[in-house]
mmCIF file of C-alpha atoms and ligand atoms in Angstrom:
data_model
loop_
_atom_site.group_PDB
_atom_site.id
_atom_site.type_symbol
_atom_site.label_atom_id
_atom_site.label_comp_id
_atom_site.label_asym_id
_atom_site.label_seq_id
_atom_site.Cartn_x
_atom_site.Cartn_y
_atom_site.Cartn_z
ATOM 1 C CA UNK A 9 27.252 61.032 -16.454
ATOM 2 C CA UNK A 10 23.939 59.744 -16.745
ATOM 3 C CA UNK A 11 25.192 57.245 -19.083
ATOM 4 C CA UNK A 12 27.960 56.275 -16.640
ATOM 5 C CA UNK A 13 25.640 55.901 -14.007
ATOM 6 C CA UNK A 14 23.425 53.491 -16.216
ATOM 7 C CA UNK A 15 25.999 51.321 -16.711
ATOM 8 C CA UNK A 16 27.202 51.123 -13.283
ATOM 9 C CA UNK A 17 22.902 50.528 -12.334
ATOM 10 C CA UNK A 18 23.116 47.137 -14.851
ATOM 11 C CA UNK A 19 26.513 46.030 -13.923
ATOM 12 C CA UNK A 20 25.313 46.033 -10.241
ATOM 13 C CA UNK A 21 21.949 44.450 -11.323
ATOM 14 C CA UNK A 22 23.735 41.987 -13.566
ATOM 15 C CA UNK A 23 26.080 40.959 -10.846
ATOM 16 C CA UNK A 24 23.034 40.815 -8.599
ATOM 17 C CA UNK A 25 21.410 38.067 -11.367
ATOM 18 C CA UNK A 26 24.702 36.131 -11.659
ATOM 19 C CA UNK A 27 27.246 36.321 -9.694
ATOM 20 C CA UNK A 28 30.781 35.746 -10.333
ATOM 21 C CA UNK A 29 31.302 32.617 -8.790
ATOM 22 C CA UNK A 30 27.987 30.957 -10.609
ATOM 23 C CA UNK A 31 29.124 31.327 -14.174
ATOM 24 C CA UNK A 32 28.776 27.848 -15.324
ATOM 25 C CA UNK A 33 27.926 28.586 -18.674
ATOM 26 C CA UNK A 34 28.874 24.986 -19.698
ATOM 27 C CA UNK A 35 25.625 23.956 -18.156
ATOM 28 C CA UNK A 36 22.204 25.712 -18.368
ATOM 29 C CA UNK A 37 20.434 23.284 -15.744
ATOM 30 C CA UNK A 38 22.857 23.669 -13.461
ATOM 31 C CA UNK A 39 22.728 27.608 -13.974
ATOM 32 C CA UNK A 40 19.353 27.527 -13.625
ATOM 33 C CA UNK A 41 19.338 25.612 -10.561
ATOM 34 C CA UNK A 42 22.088 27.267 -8.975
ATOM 35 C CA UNK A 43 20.519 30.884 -10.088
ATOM 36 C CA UNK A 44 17.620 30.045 -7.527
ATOM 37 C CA UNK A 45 19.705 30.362 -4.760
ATOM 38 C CA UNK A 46 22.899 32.114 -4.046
ATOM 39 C CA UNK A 47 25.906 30.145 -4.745
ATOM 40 C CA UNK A 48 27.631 30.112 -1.443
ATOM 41 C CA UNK A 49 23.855 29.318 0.195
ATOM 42 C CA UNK A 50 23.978 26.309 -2.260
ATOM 43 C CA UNK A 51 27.227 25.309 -1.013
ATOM 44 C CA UNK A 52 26.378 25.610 2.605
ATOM 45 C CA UNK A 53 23.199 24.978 3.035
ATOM 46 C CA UNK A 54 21.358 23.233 -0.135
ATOM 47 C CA UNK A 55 23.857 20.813 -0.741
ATOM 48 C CA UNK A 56 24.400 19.668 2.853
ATOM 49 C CA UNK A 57 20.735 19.128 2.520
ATOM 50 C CA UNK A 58 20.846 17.854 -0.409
ATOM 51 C CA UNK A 59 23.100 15.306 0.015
ATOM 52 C CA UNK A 60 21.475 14.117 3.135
ATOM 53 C CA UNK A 61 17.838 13.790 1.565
ATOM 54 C CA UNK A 62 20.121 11.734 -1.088
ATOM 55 C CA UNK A 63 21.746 9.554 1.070
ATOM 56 C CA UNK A 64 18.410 8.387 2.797
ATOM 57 C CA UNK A 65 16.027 8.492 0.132
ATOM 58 C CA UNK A 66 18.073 7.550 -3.101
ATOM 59 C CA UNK A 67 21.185 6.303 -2.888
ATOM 60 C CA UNK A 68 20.225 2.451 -1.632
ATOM 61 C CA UNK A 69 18.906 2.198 -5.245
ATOM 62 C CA UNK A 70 20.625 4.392 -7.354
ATOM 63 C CA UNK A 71 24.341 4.505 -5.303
ATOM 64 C CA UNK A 72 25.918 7.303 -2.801
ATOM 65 C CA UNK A 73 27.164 9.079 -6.144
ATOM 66 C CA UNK A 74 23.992 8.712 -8.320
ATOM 67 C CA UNK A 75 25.698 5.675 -10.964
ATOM 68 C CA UNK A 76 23.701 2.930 -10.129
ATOM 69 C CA UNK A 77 23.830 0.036 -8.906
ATOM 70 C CA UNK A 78 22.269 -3.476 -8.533
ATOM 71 C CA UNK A 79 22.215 -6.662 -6.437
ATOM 72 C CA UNK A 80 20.105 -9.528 -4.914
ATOM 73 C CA UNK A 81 17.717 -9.585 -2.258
ATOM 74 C CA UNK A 82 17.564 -11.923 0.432
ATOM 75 C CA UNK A 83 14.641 -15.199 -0.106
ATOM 76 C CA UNK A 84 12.511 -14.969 2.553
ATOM 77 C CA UNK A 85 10.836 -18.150 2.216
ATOM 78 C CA UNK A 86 13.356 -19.965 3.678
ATOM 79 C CA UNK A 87 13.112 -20.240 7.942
ATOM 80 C CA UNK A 88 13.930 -16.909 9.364
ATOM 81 C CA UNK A 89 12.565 -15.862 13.243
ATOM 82 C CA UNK A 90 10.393 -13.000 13.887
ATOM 83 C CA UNK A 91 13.255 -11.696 16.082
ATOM 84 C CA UNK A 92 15.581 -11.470 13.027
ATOM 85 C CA UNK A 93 13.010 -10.385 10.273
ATOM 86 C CA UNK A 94 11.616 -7.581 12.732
ATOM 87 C CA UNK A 95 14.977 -6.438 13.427
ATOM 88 C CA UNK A 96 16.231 -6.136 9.648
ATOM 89 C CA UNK A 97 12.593 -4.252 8.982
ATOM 90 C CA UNK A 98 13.301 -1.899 11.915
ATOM 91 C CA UNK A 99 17.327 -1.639 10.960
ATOM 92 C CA UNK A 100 17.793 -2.786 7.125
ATOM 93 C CA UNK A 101 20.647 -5.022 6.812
ATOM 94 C CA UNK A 102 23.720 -5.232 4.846
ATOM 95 C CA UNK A 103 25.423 -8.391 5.768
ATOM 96 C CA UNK A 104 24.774 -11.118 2.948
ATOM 97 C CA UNK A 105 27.514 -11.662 0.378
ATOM 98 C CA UNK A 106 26.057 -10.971 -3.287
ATOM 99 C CA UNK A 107 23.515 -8.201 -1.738
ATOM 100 C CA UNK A 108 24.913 -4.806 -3.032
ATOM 101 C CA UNK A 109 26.192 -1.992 -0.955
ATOM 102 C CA UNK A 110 23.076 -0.673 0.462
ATOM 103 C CA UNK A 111 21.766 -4.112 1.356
ATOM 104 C CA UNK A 112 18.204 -3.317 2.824
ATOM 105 C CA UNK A 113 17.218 0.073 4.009
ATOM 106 C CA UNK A 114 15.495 0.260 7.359
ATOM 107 C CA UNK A 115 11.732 -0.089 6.211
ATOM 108 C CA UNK A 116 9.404 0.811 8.838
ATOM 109 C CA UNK A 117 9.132 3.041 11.730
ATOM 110 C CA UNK A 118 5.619 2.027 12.862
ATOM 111 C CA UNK A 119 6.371 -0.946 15.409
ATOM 112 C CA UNK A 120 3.167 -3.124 15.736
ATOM 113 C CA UNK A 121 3.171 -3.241 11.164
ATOM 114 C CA UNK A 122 6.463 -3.970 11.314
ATOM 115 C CA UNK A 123 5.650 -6.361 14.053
ATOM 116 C CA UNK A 124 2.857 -7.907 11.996
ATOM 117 C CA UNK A 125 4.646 -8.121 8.957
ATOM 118 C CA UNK A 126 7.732 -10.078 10.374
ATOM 119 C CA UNK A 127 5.156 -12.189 11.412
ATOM 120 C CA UNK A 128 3.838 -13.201 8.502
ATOM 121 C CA UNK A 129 6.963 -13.687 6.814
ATOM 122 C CA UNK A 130 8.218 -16.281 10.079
ATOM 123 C CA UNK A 131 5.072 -17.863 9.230
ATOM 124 C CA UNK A 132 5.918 -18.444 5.832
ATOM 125 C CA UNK A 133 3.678 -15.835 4.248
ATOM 126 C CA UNK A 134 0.350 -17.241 4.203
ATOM 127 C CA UNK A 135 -1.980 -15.004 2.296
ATOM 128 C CA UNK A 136 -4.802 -14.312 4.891
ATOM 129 C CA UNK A 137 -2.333 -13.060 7.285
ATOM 130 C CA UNK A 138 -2.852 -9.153 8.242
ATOM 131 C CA UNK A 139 1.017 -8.548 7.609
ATOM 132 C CA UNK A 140 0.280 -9.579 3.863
ATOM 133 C CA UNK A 141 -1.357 -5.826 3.708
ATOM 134 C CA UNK A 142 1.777 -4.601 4.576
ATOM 135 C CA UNK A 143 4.446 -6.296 2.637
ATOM 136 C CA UNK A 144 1.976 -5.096 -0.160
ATOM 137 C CA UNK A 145 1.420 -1.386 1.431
ATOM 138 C CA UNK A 146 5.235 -0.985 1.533
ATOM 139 C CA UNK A 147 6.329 -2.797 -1.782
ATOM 140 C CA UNK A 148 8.763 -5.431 -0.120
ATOM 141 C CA UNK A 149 7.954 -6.823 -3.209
ATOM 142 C CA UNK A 150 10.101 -4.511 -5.479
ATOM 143 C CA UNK A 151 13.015 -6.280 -3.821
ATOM 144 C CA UNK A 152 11.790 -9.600 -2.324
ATOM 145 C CA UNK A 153 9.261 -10.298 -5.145
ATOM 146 C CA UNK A 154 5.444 -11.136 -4.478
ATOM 147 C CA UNK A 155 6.025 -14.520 -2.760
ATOM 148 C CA UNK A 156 9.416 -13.628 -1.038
ATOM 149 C CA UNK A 157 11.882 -15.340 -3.235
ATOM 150 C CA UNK A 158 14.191 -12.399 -3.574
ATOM 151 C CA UNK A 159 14.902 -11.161 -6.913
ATOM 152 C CA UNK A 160 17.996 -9.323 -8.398
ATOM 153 C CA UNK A 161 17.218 -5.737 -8.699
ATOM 154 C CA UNK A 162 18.638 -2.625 -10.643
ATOM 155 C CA UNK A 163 18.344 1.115 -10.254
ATOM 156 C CA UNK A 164 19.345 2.566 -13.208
ATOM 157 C CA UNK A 165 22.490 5.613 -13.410
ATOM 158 C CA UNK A 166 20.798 8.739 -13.019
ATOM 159 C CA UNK A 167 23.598 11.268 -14.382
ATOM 160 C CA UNK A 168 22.788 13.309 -16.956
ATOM 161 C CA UNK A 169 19.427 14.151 -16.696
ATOM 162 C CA UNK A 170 17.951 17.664 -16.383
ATOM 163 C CA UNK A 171 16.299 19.367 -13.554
ATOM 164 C CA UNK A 172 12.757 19.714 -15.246
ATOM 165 C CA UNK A 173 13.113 15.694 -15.451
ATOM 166 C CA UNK A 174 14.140 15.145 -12.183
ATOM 167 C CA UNK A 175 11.746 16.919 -10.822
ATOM 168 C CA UNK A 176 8.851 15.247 -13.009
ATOM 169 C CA UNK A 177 9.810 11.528 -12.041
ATOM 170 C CA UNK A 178 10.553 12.323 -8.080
ATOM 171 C CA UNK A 179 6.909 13.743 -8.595
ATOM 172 C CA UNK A 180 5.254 10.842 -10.752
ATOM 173 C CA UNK A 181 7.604 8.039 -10.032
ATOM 174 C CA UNK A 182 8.384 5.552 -13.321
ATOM 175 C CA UNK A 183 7.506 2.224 -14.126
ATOM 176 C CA UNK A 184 10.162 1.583 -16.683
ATOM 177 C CA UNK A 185 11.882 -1.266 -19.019
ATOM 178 C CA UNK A 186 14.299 -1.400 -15.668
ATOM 179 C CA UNK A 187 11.476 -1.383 -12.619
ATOM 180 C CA UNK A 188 9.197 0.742 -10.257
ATOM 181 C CA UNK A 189 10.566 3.631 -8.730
ATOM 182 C CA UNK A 190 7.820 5.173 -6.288
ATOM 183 C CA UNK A 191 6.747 8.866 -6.488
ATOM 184 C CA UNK A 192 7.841 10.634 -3.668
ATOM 185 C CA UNK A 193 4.964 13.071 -4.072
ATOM 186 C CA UNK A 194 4.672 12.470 0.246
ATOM 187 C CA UNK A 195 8.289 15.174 0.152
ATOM 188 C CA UNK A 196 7.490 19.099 0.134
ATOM 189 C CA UNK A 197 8.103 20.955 -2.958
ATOM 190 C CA UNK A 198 11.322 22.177 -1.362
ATOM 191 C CA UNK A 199 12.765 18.887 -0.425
ATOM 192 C CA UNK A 200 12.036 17.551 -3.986
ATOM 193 C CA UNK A 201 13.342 20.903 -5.167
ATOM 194 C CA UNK A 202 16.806 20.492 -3.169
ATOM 195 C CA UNK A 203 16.955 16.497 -4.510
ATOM 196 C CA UNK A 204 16.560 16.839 -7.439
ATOM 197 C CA UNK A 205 19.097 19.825 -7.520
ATOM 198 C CA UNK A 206 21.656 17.918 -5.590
ATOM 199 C CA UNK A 207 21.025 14.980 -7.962
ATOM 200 C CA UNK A 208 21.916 16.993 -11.031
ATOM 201 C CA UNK A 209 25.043 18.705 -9.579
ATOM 202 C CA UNK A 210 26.356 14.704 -9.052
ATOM 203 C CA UNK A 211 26.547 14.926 -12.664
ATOM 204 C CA UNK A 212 28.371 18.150 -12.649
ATOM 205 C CA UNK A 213 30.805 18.028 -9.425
ATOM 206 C CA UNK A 214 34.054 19.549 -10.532
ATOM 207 C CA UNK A 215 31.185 22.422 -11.344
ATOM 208 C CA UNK A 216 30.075 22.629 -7.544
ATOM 209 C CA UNK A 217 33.375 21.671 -6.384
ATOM 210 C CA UNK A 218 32.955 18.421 -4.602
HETATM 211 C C1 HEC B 21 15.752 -2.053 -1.777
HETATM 212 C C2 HEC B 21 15.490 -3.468 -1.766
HETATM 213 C C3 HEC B 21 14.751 -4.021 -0.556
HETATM 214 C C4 HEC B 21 13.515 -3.670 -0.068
HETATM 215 C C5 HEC B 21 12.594 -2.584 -0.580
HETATM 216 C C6 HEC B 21 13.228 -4.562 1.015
HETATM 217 N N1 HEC B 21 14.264 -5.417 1.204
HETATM 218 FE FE1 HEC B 21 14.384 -6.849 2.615
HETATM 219 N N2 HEC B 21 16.284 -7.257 2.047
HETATM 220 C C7 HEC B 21 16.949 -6.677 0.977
HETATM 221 C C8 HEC B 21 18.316 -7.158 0.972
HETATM 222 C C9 HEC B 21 19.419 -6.738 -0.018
HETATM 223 C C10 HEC B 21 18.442 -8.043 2.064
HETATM 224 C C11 HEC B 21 19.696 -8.747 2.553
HETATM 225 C C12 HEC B 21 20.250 -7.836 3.623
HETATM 226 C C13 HEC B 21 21.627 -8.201 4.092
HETATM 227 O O1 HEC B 21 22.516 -8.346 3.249
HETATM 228 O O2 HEC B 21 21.792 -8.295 5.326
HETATM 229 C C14 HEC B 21 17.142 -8.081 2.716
HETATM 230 C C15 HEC B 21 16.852 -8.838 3.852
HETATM 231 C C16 HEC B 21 15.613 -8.968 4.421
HETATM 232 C C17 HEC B 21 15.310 -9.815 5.534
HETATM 233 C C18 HEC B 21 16.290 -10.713 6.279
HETATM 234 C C19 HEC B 21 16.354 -12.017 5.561
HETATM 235 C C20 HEC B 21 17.192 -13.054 6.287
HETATM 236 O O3 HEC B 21 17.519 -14.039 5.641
HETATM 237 O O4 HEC B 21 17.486 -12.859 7.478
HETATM 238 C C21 HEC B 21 13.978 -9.661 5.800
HETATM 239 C C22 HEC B 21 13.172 -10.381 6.876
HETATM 240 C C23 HEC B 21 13.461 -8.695 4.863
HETATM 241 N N3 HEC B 21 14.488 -8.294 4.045
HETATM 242 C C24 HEC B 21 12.150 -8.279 4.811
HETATM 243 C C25 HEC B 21 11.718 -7.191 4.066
HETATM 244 C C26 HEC B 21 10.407 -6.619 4.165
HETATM 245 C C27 HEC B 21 9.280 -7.144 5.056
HETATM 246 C C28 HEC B 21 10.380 -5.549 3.319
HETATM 247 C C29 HEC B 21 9.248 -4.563 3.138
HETATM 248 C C30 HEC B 21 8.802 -3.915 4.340
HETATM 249 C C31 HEC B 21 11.686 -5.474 2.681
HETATM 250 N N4 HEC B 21 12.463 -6.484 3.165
HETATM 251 C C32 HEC B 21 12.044 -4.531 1.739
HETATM 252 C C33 HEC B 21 16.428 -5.759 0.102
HETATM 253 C C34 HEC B 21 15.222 -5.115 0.261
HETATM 254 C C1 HEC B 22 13.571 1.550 -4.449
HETATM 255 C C2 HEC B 22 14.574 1.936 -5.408
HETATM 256 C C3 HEC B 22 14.631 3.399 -5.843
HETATM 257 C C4 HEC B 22 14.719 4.509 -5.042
HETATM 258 C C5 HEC B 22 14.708 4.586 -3.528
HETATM 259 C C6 HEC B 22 14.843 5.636 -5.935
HETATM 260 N N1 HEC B 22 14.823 5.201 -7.221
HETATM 261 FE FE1 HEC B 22 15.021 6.387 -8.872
HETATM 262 N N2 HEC B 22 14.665 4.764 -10.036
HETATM 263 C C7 HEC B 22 14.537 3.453 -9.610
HETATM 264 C C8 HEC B 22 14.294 2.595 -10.750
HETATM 265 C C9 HEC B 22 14.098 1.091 -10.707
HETATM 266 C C10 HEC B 22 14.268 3.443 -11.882
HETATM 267 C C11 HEC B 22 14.080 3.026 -13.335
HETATM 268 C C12 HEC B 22 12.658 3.109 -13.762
HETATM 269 C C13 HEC B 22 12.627 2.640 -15.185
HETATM 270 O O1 HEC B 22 12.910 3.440 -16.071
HETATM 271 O O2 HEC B 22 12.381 1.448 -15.394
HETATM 272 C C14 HEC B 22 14.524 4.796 -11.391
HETATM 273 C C15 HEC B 22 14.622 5.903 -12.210
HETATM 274 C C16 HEC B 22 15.043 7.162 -11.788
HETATM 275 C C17 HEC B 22 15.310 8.269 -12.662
HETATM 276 C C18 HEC B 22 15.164 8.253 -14.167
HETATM 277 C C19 HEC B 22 16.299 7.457 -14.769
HETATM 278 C C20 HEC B 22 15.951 6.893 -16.106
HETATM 279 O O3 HEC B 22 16.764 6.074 -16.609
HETATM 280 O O4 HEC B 22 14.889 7.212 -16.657
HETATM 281 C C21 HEC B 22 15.717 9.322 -11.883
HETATM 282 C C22 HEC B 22 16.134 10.707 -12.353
HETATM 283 C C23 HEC B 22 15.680 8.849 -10.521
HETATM 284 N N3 HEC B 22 15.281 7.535 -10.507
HETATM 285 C C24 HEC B 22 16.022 9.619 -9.430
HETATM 286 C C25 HEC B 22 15.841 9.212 -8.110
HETATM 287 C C26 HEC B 22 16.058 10.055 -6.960
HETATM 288 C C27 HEC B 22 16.573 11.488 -7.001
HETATM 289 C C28 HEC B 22 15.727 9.312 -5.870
HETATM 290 C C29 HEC B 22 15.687 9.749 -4.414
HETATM 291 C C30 HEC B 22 14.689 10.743 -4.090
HETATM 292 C C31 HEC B 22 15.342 7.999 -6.334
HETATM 293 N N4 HEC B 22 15.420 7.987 -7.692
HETATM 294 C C32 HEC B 22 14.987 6.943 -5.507
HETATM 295 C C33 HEC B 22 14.628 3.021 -8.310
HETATM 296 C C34 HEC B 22 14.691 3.849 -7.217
#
């Protein structure tokens, strides 16, 4: 009896550790990740989350499904009007034929640097202008190069990699063979947590079910 009851103790423990529905054995990471959280929670709630944080934060570099992607940004030397540069800083852009999908992500919220900034670049960029600061501050130049002549740029695919290494280079950021990619040290532990768990599972979706 008291081994029956034992038994019944661990089975209800073991189910408690991982349940039915998580046995992905075919994956440690992901069982790891997904063993954080309850499975349906993940479902509902992380990967909603998840694939929001994604969408804004990642995927005008790396792709909506995490493969990669690359393309050319606009040259900014040539004449462009406050008007228009302030609104594509404000809104991003995606018109241009040869720009990826993606195009330009809206850049900055505060209005009087992106204000100064357009500025500058309607001015042609002179170097003692205050907007300089901020084309530097914000890394236009990762895109538009240092003097605005647009450069071709890659993110690289990010399938396959495991959570621990995720989470290290959303942390550290990398300055690679391919390019900078920023830290985004400014997230919370939980947001990086949910990227970087949501950015592993892209690798695994007929795991997760999407
Ligand atoms: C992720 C790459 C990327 C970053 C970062 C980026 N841009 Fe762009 N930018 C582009 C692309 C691509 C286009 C073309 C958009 C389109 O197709 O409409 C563009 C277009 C523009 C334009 C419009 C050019 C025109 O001919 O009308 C301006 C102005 C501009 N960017 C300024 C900036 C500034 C200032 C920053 C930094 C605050 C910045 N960009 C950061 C990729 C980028
Ligand atoms: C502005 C573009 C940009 C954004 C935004 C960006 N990345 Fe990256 N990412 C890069 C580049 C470029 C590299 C390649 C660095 C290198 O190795 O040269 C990279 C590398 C990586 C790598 C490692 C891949 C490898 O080959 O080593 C991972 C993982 C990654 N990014 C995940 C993310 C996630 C998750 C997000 C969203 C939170 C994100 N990145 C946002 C540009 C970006």
């Amino acid at each position: 009896m008291r081994l029956l009851l034992l038994i019944l103790l661990l089975s209800v423990l073991c189910d408690a550790e991982v349940p039915h529905a998580m046995q992905v054995n075919s994956d440690e990471d992901l069982k790891y990740a997904l063993f954080l959280k309850n499975p349906i929670l993940y479902k509902e709630q992380i990967h909603q989350e998840g694939k929001a944080l994604f969408l804004k934060r990642c995927s005008y570099c790396h792709g909506k499904d995490g493969s990669g992607q690359g393309g050319f940004a606009a040259d900014l030397r040539r004449r462009i009007s406050k008007e228009s540069a302030y609104y594509t800083i404000k809104n991003g852009g995606n018109n241009f034929r040869g720009s990826f999908a993606g195009g330009m992500p809206p850049m900055i919220k505060d209005n009087s640097k992106a204000q100064s900034v357009a500025q500058y670049i309607s001015l042609g960029m002179p170097k003692s202008h205050p907007g300089a600061l901020v084309y530097q501050q914000t890394n236009c130049a990762r895109c538009h190069g240092e003097s605005g002549h647009g450069r071709k740029y890659l993110a690289p695919n990010i399938h396959n990699f495991d959570l621990k290494t995720i989470t290290m280079i959303l942390k550290n950021g990398k300055n690679g063979y391919i390019g900078l990619m920023q830290s985004f040290n400014y997230l919370s532990d939980e947001e990086i947590q949910i990227i970087a768990i949501y950015t592993l599972s892209l690798s695994h979706s007929h795991l997760v079910g999407e």
